[in-house]
CSV table of C-alpha atoms in Angstrom, one decimal:
chain,number,residue,atom,x,y,z
A,1,UNK,CA,-12.4,36.1,-8.7
A,2,UNK,CA,-14.8,34.1,-6.6
A,3,UNK,CA,-15.9,32.0,-9.6
A,4,UNK,CA,-12.2,31.1,-10.2
A,5,UNK,CA,-11.6,30.2,-6.6
A,6,UNK,CA,-14.7,28.0,-6.6
A,7,UNK,CA,-13.6,26.3,-9.8
A,8,UNK,CA,-10.2,25.6,-8.4
A,9,UNK,CA,-11.6,24.2,-5.2
A,10,UNK,CA,-13.9,21.9,-7.2
A,11,UNK,CA,-11.0,20.7,-9.3
A,12,UNK,CA,-9.0,19.9,-6.2
A,13,UNK,CA,-11.9,18.0,-4.7
A,14,UNK,CA,-12.4,16.1,-7.9
A,15,UNK,CA,-8.7,15.1,-8.1
A,16,UNK,CA,-8.7,14.0,-4.4
A,17,UNK,CA,-11.8,11.9,-4.9
A,18,UNK,CA,-10.3,10.1,-7.9
A,19,UNK,CA,-7.1,9.5,-6.0
A,20,UNK,CA,-8.9,8.0,-3.0
A,21,UNK,CA,-11.1,5.8,-5.3
A,22,UNK,CA,-8.0,4.4,-7.0
A,23,UNK,CA,-6.6,3.0,-3.7
A,24,UNK,CA,-7.1,-0.5,-2.5
A,25,UNK,CA,-5.9,-2.1,0.8
A,26,UNK,CA,-4.5,-5.5,1.3
A,27,UNK,CA,-3.8,-7.3,4.6
A,28,UNK,CA,-1.4,-10.2,4.6
A,29,UNK,CA,0.2,-12.6,7.1
A,30,UNK,CA,3.9,-13.0,6.7
A,31,UNK,CA,5.9,-15.9,8.0
A,32,UNK,CA,9.6,-16.3,8.3
A,33,UNK,CA,10.4,-12.9,9.9
A,34,UNK,CA,12.8,-13.4,12.9
A,35,UNK,CA,13.0,-9.8,14.2
A,36,UNK,CA,11.9,-6.2,13.9
A,37,UNK,CA,14.7,-5.7,11.3
A,38,UNK,CA,13.0,-8.2,9.0
A,39,UNK,CA,9.8,-6.1,9.2
A,40,UNK,CA,11.8,-2.9,8.5
A,41,UNK,CA,13.3,-4.5,5.5
A,42,UNK,CA,10.0,-5.7,4.1
A,43,UNK,CA,8.5,-2.3,4.7
A,44,UNK,CA,11.3,-0.6,2.9
A,45,UNK,CA,11.1,-3.0,-0.1
A,46,UNK,CA,7.3,-2.6,-0.3
A,47,UNK,CA,7.6,1.2,-0.3
A,48,UNK,CA,9.9,1.0,-3.3
A,49,UNK,CA,7.5,-1.3,-5.2
A,50,UNK,CA,5.7,0.3,-8.0
A,51,UNK,CA,2.1,1.0,-7.2
A,52,UNK,CA,2.5,0.6,-3.4
A,53,UNK,CA,1.3,3.8,-1.7
A,54,UNK,CA,1.8,2.8,2.0
A,55,UNK,CA,3.1,-0.2,3.8
A,56,UNK,CA,2.9,-1.1,7.5
A,57,UNK,CA,4.6,-4.3,8.5
A,58,UNK,CA,4.5,-5.7,12.1
A,59,UNK,CA,7.0,-8.4,13.2
A,60,UNK,CA,5.0,-8.9,16.4
A,61,UNK,CA,1.7,-9.5,14.6
A,62,UNK,CA,3.4,-11.3,11.6
A,63,UNK,CA,1.2,-9.0,9.4
A,64,UNK,CA,1.4,-6.4,6.7
A,65,UNK,CA,-1.2,-3.8,5.7
A,66,UNK,CA,-0.5,-2.4,2.2
A,67,UNK,CA,-2.3,0.4,0.4
A,68,UNK,CA,-1.8,0.2,-3.3
A,69,UNK,CA,-3.0,1.5,-6.7
A,70,UNK,CA,-4.7,-1.4,-8.5
A,71,UNK,CA,-4.0,0.2,-11.8
A,72,UNK,CA,-0.2,-0.2,-11.2
A,73,UNK,CA,0.1,-3.4,-9.1
A,74,UNK,CA,-1.9,-6.4,-7.8
A,75,UNK,CA,-2.1,-8.4,-4.6
A,76,UNK,CA,-0.3,-11.3,-6.4
A,77,UNK,CA,2.6,-9.0,-7.4
A,78,UNK,CA,2.9,-7.7,-3.8
A,79,UNK,CA,2.9,-11.3,-2.4
A,80,UNK,CA,5.5,-12.3,-5.0
A,81,UNK,CA,7.8,-9.3,-4.1
A,82,UNK,CA,7.7,-10.4,-0.4
A,83,UNK,CA,8.4,-14.0,-1.5
A,84,UNK,CA,11.5,-12.9,-3.4
A,85,UNK,CA,12.9,-11.7,0.0
A,86,UNK,CA,12.5,-15.2,1.4
A,87,UNK,CA,9.3,-14.7,3.4
A,88,UNK,CA,6.0,-16.4,2.8
A,89,UNK,CA,3.0,-14.0,2.5
A,90,UNK,CA,-0.6,-15.0,2.4
A,91,UNK,CA,-3.6,-12.7,1.7
A,92,UNK,CA,-6.0,-12.5,4.7
A,93,UNK,CA,-9.6,-12.9,3.6
C-alpha cells in the first residue's frame, strides 16, 4: 500500500513538473485601449485563444502578461490575435 502511494505521489510530481516546464510568459505593451472595458475584452479574447493559460491585462499600465504553452502557440500569434481586435501589441524585451 505504501509503495503504491509513493508511486502515485511520484507520478503526480512528475506531471506537475512537466506542466510547469511547458509554460512560458510574455509581457507586452498594448496601445489603443480607451477604458477598462477594452482591457476586459482583450483578457477574455486571450483566455479563449488556444495555448493561452493565463492572461492579465491592465488598461492603466497599457500592459498584458500572458502565460502560454509554447507547444500550442507563440508570442507572434498572441500579438496577432490582439491586433485583430484593433489594438497594437508589442513584446517587451
